[in-house]
Coordinates of C-alpha atoms in Angstrom, one line a residue:
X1 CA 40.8 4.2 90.9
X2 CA 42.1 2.0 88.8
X3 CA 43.8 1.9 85.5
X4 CA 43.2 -0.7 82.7
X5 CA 44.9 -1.7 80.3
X6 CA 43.2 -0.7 76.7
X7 CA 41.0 -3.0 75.1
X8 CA 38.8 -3.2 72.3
X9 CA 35.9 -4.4 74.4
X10 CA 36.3 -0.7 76.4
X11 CA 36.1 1.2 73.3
X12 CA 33.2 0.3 72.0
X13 CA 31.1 0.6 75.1
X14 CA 27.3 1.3 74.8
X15 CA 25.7 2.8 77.8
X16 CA 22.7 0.7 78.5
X17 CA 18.7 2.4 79.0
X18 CA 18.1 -0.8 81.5
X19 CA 18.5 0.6 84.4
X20 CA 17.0 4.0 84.7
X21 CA 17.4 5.9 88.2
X22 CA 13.6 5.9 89.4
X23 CA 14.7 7.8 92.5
X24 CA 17.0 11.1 93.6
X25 CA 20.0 10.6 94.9
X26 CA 20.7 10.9 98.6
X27 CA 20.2 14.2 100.2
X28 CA 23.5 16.0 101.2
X29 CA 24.0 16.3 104.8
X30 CA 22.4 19.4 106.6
X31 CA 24.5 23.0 106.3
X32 CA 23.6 24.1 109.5
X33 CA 26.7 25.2 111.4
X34 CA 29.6 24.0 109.8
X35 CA 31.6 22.4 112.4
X36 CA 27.7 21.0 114.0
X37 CA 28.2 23.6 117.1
X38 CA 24.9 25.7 117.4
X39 CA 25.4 29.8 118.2
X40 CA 23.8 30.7 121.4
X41 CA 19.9 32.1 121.0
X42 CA 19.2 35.6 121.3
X43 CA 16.0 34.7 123.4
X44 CA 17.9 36.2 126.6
X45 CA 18.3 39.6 125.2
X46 CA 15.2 40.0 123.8
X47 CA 13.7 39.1 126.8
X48 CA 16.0 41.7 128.6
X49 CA 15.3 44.4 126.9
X50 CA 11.1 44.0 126.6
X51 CA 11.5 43.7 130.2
X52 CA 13.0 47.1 130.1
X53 CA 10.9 49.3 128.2
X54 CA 8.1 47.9 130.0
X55 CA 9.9 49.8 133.3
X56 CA 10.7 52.8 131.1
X57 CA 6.9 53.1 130.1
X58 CA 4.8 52.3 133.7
X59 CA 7.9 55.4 135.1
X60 CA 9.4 52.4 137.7
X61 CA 12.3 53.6 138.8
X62 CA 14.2 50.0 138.4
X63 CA 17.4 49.4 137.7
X64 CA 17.9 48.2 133.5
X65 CA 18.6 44.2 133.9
X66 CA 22.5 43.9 132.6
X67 CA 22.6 41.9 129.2
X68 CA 24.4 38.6 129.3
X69 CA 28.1 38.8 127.8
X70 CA 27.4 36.6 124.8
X71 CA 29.3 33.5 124.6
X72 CA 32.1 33.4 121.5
X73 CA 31.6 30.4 119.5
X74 CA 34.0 28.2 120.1
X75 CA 36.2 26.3 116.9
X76 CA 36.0 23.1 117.2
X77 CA 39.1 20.8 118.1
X78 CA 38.0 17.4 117.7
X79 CA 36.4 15.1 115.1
X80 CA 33.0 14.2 115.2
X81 CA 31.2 10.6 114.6
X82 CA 30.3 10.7 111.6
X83 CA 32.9 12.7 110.4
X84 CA 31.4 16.3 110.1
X85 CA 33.6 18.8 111.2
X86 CA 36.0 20.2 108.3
X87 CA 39.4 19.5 108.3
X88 CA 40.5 23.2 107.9
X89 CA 38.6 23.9 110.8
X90 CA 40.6 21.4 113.1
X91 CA 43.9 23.0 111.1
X92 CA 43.2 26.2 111.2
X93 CA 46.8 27.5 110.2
X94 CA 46.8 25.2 107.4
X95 CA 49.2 22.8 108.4
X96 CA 48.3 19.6 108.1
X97 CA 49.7 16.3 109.0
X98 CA 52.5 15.2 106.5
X99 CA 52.6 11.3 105.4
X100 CA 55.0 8.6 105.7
X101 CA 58.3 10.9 104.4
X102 CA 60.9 8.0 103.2
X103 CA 64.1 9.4 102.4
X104 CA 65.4 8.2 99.1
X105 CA 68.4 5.4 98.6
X106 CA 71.6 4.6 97.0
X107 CA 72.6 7.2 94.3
X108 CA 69.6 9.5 95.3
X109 CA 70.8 10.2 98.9
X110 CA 72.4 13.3 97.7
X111 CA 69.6 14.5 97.5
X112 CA 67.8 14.7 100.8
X113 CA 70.9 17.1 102.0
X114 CA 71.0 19.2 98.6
X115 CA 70.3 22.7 99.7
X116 CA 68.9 23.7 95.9
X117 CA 66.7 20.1 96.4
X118 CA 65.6 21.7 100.0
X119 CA 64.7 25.0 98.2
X120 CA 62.5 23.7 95.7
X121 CA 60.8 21.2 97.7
X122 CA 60.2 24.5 100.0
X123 CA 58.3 26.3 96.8
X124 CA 55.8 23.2 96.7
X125 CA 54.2 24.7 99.7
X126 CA 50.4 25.7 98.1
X127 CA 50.8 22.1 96.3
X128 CA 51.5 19.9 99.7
X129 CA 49.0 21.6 101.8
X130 CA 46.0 21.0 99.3
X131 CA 47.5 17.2 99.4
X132 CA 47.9 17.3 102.5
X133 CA 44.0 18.4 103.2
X134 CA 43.3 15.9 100.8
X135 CA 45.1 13.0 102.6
X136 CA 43.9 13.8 106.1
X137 CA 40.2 13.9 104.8
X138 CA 40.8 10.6 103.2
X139 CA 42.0 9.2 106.6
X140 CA 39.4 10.4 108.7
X141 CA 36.4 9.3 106.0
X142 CA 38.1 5.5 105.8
X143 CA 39.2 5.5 109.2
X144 CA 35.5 6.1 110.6
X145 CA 34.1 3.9 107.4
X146 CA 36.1 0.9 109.1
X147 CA 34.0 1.2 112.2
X148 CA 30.9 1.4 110.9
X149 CA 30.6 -1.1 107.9
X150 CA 29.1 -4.6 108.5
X151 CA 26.9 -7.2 106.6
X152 CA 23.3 -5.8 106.3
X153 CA 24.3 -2.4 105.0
X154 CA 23.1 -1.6 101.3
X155 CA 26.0 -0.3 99.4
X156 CA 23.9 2.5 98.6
X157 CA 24.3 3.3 102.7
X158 CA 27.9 2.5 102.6
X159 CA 29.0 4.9 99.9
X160 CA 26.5 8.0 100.5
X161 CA 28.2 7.4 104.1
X162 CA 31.6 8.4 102.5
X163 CA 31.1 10.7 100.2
X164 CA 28.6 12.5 102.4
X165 CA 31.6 12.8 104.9
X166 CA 34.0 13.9 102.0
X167 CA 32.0 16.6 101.2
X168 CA 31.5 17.8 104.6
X169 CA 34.9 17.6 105.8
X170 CA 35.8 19.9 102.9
X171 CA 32.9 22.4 103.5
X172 CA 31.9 21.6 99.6
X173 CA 28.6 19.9 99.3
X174 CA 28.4 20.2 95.1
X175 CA 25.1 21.2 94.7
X176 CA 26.0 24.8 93.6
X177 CA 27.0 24.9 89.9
X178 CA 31.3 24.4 90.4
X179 CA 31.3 24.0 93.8
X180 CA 32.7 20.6 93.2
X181 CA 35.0 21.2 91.2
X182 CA 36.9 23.2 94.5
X183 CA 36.9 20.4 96.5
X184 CA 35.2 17.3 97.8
X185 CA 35.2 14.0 95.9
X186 CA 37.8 13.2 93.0
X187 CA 35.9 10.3 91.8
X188 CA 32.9 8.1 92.7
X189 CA 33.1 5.9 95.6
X190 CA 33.7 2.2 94.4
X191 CA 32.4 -0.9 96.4
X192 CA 33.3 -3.8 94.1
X193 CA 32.2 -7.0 95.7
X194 CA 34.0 -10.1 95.3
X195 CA 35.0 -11.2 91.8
X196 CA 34.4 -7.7 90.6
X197 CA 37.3 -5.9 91.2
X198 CA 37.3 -2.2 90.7
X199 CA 35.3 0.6 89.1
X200 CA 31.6 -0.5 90.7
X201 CA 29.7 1.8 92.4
X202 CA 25.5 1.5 92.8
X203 CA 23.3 3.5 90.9
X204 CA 20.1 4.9 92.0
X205 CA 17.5 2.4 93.2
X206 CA 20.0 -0.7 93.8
X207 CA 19.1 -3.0 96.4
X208 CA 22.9 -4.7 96.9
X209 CA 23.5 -5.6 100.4
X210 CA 27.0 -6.6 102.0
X211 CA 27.0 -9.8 103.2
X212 CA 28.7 -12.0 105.5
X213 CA 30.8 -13.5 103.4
X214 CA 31.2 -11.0 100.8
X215 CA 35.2 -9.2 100.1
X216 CA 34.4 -5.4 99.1
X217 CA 37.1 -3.1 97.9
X218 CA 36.9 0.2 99.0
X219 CA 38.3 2.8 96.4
X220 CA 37.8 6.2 96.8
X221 CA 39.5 10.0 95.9
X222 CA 39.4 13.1 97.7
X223 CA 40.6 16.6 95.5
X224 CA 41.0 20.0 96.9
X225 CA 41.7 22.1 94.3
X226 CA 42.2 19.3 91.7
X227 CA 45.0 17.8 93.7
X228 CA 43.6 14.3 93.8
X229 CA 44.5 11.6 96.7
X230 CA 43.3 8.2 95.6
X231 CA 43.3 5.3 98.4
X232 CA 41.6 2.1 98.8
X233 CA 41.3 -0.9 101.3
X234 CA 39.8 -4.0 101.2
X235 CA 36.7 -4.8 104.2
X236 CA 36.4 -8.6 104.9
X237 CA 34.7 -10.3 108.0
X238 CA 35.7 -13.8 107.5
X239 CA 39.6 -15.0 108.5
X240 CA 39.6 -16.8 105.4
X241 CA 40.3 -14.6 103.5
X242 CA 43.2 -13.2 105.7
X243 CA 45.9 -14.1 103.5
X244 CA 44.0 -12.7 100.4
X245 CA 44.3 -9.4 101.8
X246 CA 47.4 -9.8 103.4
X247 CA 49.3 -10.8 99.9
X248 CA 47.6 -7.8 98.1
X249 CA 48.6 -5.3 101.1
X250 CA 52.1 -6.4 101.1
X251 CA 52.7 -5.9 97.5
X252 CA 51.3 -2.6 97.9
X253 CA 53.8 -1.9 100.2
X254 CA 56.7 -3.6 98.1
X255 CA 55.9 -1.1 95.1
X256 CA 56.2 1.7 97.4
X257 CA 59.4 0.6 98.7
X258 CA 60.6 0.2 95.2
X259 CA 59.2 3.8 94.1
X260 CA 61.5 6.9 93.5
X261 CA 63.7 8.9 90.5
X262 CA 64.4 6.9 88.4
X263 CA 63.1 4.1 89.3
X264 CA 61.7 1.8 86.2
X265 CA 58.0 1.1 86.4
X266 CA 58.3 -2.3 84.8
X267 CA 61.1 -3.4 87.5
X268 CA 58.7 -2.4 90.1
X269 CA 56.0 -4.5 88.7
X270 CA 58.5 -7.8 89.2
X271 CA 58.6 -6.7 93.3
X272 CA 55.1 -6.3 93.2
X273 CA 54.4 -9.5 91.4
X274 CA 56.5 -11.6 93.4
X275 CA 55.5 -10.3 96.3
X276 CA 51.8 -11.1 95.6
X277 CA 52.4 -14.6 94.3
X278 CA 54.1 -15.9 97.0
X279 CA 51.0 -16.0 98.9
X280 CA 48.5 -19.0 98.7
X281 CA 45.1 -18.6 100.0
X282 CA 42.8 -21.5 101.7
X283 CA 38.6 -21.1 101.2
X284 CA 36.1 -23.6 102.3
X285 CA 38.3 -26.4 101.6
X286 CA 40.3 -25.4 98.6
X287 CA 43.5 -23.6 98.2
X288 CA 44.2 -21.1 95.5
X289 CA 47.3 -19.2 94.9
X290 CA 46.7 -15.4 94.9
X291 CA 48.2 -14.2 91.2
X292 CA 48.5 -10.7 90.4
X293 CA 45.9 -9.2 88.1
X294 CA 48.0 -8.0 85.5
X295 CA 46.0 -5.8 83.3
X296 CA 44.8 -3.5 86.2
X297 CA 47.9 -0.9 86.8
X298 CA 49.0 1.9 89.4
X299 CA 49.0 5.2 87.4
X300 CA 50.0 8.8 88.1
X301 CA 47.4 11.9 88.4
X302 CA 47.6 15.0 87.5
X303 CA 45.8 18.0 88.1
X304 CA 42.1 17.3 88.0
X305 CA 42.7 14.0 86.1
X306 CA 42.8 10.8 87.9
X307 CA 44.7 8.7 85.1
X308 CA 48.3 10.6 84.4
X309 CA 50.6 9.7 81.1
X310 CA 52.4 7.2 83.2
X311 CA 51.1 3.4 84.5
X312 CA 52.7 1.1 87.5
X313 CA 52.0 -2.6 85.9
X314 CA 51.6 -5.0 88.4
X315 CA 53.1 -7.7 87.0
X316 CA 57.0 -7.7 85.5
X317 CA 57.4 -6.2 82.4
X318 CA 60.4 -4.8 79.9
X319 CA 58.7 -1.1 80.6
X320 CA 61.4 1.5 81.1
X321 CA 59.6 4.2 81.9
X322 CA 60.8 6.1 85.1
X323 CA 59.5 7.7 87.8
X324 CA 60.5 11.3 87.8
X325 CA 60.6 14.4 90.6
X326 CA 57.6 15.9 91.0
X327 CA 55.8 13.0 89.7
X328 CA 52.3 12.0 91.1
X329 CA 51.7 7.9 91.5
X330 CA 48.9 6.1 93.1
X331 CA 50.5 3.0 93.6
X332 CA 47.9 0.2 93.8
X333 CA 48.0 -3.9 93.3
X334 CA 45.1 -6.7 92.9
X335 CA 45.5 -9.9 94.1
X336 CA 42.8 -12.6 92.3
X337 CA 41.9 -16.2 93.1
X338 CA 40.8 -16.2 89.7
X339 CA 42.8 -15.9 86.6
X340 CA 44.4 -13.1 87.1
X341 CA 42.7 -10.8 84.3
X342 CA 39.8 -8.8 84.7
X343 CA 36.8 -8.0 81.9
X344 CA 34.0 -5.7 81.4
X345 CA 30.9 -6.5 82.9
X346 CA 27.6 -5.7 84.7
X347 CA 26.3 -2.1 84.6
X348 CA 28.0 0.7 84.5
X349 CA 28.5 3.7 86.6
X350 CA 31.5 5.2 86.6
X351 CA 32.0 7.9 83.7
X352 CA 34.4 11.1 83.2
X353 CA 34.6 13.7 80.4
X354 CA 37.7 13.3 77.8
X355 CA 39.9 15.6 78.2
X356 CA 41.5 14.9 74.6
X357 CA 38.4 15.6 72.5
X358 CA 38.3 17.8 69.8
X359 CA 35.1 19.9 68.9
X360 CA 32.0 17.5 68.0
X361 CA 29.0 18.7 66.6
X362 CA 26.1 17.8 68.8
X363 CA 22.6 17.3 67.5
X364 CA 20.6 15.5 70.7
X365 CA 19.6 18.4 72.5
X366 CA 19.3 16.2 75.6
X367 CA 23.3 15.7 75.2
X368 CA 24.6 19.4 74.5
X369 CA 22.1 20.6 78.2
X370 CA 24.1 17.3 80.0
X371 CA 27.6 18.5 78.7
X372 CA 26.9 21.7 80.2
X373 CA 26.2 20.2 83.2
X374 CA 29.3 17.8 83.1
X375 CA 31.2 20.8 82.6
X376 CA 30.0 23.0 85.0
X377 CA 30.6 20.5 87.8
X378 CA 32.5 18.1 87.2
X379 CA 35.3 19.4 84.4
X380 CA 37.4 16.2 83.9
X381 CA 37.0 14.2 87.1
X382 CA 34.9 11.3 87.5
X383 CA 31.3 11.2 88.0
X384 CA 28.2 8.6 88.4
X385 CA 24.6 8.8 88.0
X386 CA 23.8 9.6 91.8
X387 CA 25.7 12.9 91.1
X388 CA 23.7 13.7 88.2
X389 CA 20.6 12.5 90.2
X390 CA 21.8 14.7 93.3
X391 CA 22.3 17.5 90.7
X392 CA 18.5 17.1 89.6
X393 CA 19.2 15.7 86.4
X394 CA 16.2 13.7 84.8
X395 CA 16.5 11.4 81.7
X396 CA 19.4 11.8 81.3
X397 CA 20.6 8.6 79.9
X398 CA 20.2 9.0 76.1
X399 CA 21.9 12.1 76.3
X400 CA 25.2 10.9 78.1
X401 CA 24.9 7.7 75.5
X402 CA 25.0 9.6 72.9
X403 CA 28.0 11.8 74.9
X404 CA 30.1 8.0 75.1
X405 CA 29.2 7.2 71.5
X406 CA 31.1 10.6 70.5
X407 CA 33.7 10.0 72.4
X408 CA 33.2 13.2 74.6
X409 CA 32.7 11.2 78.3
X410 CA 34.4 7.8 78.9
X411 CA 32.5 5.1 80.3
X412 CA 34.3 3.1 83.0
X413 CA 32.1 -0.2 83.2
X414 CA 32.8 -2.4 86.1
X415 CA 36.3 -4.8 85.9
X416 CA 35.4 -8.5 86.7
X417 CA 37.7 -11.6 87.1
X418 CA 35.8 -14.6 86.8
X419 CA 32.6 -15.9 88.7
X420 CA 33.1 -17.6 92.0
X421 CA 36.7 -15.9 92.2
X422 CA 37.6 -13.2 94.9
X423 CA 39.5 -10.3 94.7
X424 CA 41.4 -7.6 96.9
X425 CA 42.7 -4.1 96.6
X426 CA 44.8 -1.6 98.5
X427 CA 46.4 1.8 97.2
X428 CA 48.1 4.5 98.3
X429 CA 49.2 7.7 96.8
X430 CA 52.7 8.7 96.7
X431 CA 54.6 12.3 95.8
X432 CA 57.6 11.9 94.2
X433 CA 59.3 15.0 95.9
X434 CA 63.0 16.2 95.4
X435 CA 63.9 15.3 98.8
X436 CA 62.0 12.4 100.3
X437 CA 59.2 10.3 98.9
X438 CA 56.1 11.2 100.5
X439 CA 53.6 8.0 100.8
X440 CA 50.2 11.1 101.5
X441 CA 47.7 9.0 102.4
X442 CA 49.6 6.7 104.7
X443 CA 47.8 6.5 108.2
X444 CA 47.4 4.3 111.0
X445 CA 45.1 1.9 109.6
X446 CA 47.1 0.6 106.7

């Protein structure tokens, strides 16, 4: 999820009454069985044993009919299509598949061999498995989202699609007050299409269909006990807008090359920068170069907080900040045939409670009941509407206005670069460890 840099324009965001949710959200995928294997009916030993008494009672002198062993229910060991099997069901001592472990360079090397290094990277052990959940979740949603996305789709389909398989894969569906906040999504999916390039993600009753020739970024989190793993990709069907993605995917990977202790985030942003403007990108004719967008930034998390103390800037900058052990980063980069800068526009969606507020003195009753909510189920992470709407919240709207305009809940309205421009996205989140860098949410795919 993207961070952006402050503005004026952000701070004095209204939520708007225009677009009021006419319908519920979409229903959560049936609980049945968790991991979708039915237990075998009981039919047979009913049957058995009415057979019986009927001998007992006419004085038949027949042998009782032997009752079936009943047949254990077998775990699971595979992944379904779509993904709905949980993830600590198909790891069911807990140890889950590491990422990319890079081992660190030049005057860190000590470390990797550093027995007191070793031993505190050995206490982290609660902390990586909950990433680790985390990550492999996040592979298996996107990985099965690649397969299944094409032009036609509504975006409402595309994203219930993912965060109906997050939730499932971490046996949390959030419909029972804190369920959510034990596991399943850290922040709405977003599908920003085209010039828009972050932070849009459709509310109730929108009609948006993916086209042909559409580029959407696909940003989404997955939390198990507030340890957040934030990753995105960006879908496109048309080869021309291979290089597009290509520039964007390769700086990506230059910032996590450059990441480490001590490494400056400003320095970083020069790789990244060059990196991404050394591309040039050809479209119907006409040939843009692909520029960094430089007031979206990478960022670190923190427990239950998608946006940490600490921002990656994609461009180069004199910022001497440095990446420390232990640190968090989701290291992300968007490339722009545009201009390169991104504003506030179209409706928003995307909210999450401020963590920083002091006590405010509500008088809309409406707002006080949705705060409840908001705490209840969501604490600090991000929300949208179709959570509220899944959550059975009605008119709701003036009441989480009047929670922006008091500076309780931040709105997150859509980030656009200019009309007719395109935009890509890929992210990955990295743990600063004492030993190695871990890149969690690397898989095959990208």
């Amino acid at each position: 999820m993207a961070a952006q840099v402050p503005t004026d324009a952000l701070k004095g965001l209204q939520v708007t009454e225009s677009a009021k949710a006419n319908g519920k959200g979409a229903k959560p995928a049936p609980n049945g069985d968790e991991d979708g294997l039915g237990e075998e009916s009981d039919d047979d030993d009913a049957d058995d044993n009415a057979a019986a008494d009927s001998a007992a009672a006419g004085g038949a002198a027949k042998k009782k009919k032997k009752r079936k062993p009943r047949k254990k229910k077998k775990n699971p060991t595979a992944q379904t299509e779509p993904p709905r099997v949980k993830v600590s069901q198909l790891f069911p001592n807990g140890s889950y598949p590491k990422g990319e472990e890079v081992e660190y360079k030049d005057e860190n090397r000590y470390r990797t061999t550093n027995e007191e290094k070793r031993h505190l990277d050995n206490m982290n052990s609660d902390f990586l498995t909950d990433y680790r959940e985390a990550a492999e979740i996040h592979r298996q949603v996107r990985q099965y989202t690649k397969k299944v996305v094409k032009p036609g789709q509504t975006l409402t389909e595309i994203a219930e699609t993912i965060e109906d398989g997050v939730r499932a894969l971490t046996g949390h569906d959030g419909l029972a007050e804190g369920d959510a906040l034990k596991a399943g999504m850290g922040f709405p999916c977003g599908l920003s299409l085209n010039h828009c390039a972050a932070h849009y993600t459709p509310n109730a009753g929108n009609k948006m269909v993916l086209q042909q020739d559409d580029v959407m970024k696909v940003d989404f989190g997955v939390h198990v006990n507030g340890r957040i793993v934030d990753s995105a990709f960006t879908v496109a069907f048309e080869h021309k807008y291979d290089n597009l993605l290509q520039a964007v995917k390769e700086a990506t990977n230059a910032g996590i090359r450059e990441a480490g202790i001590d490494a400056r985030v400003g320095e970083i942003g020069g790789v990244i920068q060059e990196t991404m403007e050394s591309f040039e990108v050809e479209i119907d004719g006409a040939t843009y170069p692909v520029k960094s967008i430089r007031n979206l930034t990478g960022h670190t998390i923190l427990p239950y907080s998608i946006h940490g103390t600490k921002a990656v800037p994609i461009v180069k900058s004199n910022d001497q900040t440095k990446m420390e052990e232990g640190d968090v980063f989701a290291i992300e980069t968007f490339g722009s045939t545009g201009n390169g800068y991104v504003r506030d526009d179209m409706e928003v969606s995307h909210y999450a409670k401020n963590s920083d507020v002091q006590h405010v003195d509500l008088r809309l009753s409406s707002a006080k009941s949705l705060l409840s909510v908001i705490n209840k189920n969501f604490g600090t992470l991000p929300f949208c509407r179709r959570y509220l709407d899944r959550l059975g919240q009605e008119k709701y709207l003036l009441g989480l206005n009047n929670l922006v305009q008091n500076g309780i809940v931040e709105a997150y309205p859509p980030l656009c670069d200019k009309k007719g421009s395109y935009t890509a996205q890929f992210e990955h989140t990295i743990l600063i460890r004492p030993t190695v860098k871990e890149v969690i949410s690397r898989g095959d795919d990208y």
